[in-house]
Structure formats: C-alpha cells, structure tokens
PDB file of C-alpha atoms and ligand atoms in Angstrom:
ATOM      1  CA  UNK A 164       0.000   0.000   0.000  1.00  0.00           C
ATOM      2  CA  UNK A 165       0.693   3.690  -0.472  1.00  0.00           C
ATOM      3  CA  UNK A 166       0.277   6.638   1.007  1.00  0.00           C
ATOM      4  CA  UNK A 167       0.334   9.779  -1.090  1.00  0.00           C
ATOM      5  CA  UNK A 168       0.188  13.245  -0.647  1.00  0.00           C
ATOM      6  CA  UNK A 169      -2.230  14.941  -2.543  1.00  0.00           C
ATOM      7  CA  UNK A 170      -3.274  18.521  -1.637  1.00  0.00           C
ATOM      8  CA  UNK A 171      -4.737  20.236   1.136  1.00  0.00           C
ATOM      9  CA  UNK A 172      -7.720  20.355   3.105  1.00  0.00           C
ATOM     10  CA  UNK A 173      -8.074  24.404   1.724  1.00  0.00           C
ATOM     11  CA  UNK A 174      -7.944  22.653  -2.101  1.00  0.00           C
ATOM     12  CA  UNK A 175     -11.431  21.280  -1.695  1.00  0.00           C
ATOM     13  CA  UNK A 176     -14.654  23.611  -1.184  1.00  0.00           C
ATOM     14  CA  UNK A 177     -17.045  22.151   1.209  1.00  0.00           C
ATOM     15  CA  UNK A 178     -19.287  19.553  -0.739  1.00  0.00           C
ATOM     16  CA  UNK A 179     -17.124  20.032  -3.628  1.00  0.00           C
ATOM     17  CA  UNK A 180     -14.449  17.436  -4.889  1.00  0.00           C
ATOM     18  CA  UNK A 181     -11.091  16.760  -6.577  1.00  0.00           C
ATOM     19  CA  UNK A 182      -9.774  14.172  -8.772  1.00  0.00           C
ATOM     20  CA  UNK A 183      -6.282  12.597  -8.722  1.00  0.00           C
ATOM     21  CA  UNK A 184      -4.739   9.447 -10.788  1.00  0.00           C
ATOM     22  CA  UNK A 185      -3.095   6.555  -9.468  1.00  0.00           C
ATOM     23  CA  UNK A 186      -1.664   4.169 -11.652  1.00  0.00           C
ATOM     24  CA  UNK A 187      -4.713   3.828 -13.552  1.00  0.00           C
ATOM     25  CA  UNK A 188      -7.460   4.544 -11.386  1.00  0.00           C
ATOM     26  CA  UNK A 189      -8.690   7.851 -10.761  1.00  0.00           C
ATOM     27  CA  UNK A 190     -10.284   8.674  -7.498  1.00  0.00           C
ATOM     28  CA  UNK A 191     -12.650  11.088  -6.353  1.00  0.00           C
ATOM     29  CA  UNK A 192     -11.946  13.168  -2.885  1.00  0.00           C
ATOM     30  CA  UNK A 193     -14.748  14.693  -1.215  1.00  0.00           C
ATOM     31  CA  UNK A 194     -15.600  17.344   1.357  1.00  0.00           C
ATOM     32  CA  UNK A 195     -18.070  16.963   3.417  1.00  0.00           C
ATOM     33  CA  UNK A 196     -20.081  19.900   5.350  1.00  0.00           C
ATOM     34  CA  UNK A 197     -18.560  19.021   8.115  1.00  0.00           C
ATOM     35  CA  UNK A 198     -14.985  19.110   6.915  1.00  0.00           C
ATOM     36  CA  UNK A 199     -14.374  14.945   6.751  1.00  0.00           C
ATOM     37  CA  UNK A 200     -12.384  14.295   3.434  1.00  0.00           C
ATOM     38  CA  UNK A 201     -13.672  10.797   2.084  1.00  0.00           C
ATOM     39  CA  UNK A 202     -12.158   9.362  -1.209  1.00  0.00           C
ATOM     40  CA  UNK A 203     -13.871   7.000  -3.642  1.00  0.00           C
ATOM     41  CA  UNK A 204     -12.858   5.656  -7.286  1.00  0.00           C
ATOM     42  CA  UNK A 205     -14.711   8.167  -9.379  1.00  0.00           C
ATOM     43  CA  UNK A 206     -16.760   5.707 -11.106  1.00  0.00           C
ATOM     44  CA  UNK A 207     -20.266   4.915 -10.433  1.00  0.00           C
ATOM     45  CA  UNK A 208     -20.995   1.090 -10.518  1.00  0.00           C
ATOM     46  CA  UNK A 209     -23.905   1.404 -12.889  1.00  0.00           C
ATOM     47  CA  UNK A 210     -22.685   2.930 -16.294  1.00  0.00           C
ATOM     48  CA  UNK A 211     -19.303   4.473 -14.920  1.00  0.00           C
ATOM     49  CA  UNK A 212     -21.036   8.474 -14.474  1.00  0.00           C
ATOM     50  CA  UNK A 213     -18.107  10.637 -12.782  1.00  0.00           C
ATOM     51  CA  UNK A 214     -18.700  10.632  -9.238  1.00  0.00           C
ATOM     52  CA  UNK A 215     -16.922  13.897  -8.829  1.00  0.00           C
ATOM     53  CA  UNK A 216     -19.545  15.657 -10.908  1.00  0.00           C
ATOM     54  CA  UNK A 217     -22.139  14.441  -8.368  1.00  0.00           C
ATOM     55  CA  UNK A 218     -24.232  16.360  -5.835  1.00  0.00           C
ATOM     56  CA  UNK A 219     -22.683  15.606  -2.071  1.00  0.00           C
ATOM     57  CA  UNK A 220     -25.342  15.415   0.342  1.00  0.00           C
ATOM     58  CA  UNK A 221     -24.613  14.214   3.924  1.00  0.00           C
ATOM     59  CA  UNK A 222     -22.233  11.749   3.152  1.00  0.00           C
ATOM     60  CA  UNK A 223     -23.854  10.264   0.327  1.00  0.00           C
ATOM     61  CA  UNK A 224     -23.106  11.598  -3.190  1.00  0.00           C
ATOM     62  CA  UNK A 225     -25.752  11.408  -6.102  1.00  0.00           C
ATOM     63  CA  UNK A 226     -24.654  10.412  -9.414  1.00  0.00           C
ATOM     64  CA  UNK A 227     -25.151  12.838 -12.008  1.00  0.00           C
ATOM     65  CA  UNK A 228     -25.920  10.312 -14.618  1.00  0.00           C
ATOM     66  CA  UNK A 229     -28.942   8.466 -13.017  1.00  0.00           C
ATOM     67  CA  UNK A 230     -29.135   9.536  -9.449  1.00  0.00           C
ATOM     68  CA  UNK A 231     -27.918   6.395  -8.210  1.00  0.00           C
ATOM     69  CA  UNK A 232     -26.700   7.321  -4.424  1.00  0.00           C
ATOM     70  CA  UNK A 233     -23.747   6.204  -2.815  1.00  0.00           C
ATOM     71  CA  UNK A 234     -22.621   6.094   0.278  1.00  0.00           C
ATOM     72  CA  UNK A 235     -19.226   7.924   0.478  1.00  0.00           C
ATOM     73  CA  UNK A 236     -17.724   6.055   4.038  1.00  0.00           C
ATOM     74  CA  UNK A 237     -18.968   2.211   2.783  1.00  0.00           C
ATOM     75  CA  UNK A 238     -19.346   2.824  -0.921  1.00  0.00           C
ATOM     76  CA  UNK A 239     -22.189   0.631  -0.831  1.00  0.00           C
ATOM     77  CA  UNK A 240     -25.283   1.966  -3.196  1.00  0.00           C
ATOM     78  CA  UNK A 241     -28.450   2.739  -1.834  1.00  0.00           C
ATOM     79  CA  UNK A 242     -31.121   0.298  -2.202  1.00  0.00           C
ATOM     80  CA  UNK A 243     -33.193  -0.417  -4.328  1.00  0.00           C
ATOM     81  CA  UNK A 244     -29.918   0.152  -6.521  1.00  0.00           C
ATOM     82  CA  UNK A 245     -27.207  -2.552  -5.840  1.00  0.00           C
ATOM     83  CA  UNK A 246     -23.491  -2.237  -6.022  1.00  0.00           C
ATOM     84  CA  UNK A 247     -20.436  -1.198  -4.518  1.00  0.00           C
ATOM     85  CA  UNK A 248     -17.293   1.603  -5.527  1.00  0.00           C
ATOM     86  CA  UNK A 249     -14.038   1.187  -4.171  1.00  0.00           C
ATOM     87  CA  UNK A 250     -13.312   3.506  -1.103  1.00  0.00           C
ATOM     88  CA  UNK A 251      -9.664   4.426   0.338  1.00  0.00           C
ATOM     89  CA  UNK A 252      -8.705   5.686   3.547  1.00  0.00           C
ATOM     90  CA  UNK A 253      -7.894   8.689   3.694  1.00  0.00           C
ATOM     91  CA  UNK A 254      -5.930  11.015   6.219  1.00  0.00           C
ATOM     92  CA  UNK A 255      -5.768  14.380   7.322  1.00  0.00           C
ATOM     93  CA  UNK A 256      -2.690  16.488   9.053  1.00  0.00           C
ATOM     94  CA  UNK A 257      -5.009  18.408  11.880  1.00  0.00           C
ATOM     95  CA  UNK A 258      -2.085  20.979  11.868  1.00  0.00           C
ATOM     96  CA  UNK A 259      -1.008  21.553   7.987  1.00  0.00           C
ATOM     97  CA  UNK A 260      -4.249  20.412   6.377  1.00  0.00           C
ATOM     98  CA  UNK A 261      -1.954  17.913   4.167  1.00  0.00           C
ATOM     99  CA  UNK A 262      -4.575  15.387   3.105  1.00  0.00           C
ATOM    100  CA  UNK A 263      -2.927  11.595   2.655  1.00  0.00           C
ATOM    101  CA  UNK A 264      -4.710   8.738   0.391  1.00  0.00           C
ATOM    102  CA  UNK A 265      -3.461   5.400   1.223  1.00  0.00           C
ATOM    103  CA  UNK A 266      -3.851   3.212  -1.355  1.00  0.00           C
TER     104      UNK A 266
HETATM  105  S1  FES B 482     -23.966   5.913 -14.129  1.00  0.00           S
HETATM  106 FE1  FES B 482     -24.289   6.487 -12.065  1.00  0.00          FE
HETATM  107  S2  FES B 482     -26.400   6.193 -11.757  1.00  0.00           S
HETATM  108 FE2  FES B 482     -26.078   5.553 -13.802  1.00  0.00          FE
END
C-alpha cells in the first residue's frame, strides 16, 4: 500500500471534490459539510457516471448520470440500486491540512 500526498484540506470547497490518478485509477476526494475528506474511485458502478460531478449530500453523493446514491464512508449503493465503488482511507494532518490517500 501507499500513502500519497495529494493537496490540502483548503484545495477542496465544502461539498465540492477533486480528482487525482493513481496508476490507472482515478479517485474522487470529497468534502463533506462538516470538513471529513472521504475518497472514492470516481466511477459509479452502474454505467461508470463521474462521481466527482455528483451532488454531495450528507455523506452520500448522487450520481449525475442516473441519481444512483452512494454512500461515500462504505461505498455501498443505496437500495433499491445494488453495487459497490471502491473507497480508500484517507488522512488528514489536523495541523497543515496535508490530506494523505493510502492506497
Ligand atoms: S452511471 Fe451512475 S447512476 Fe447511472
């Protein structure tokens, strides 16, 4: 596993979002309202919509393609919808604001 810098906790605006690669993946970070940083591959499990394009609400985002709602902590998909996106842990320096992905 790896953990990678990338960016700062000032980078993201609340319920907004930021994309980075890794190898080829690209994941989707999220802010929540209340500051947590959650990260997710930006890829929706029904027809691949970009997560990161999504409306956050809570901690669930809604996929802009078909409204499909995931849950941004498990990654499961809210029933009656099935499936599952990949989530990483992610951590934040309380001092700098350095946000770390571990993947
Ligand atoms: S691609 Fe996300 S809900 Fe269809």
């Amino acid at each position: 596993m790896t953990r990678t810098l990338v960016g700062t906790i000032s980078d993201i605006d609340r319920k907004g979002s930021r994309t980075f690669m890794v190898n080829d993946t690209q994941i989707a970070l999220f802010r929540l309202s209340n500051d947590d940083i959650l990260a997710v591959e930006n890829k929706c499990p029904h027809k691949g919509g970009a997560l990161s394009e999504g409306m956050v609400c809570g901690s669930k985002i809604h996929c802009p393609l078909h409204d499909w709602r995931i849950d941004l902590h498990s990654g499961a998909v809210q029933e009656p919808d099935h499936g599952c996106v990949p989530t990483y842990v992610v951590d934040v320096d309380p001092d700098s604001g350095s946000i770390y992905v571990t993947i």
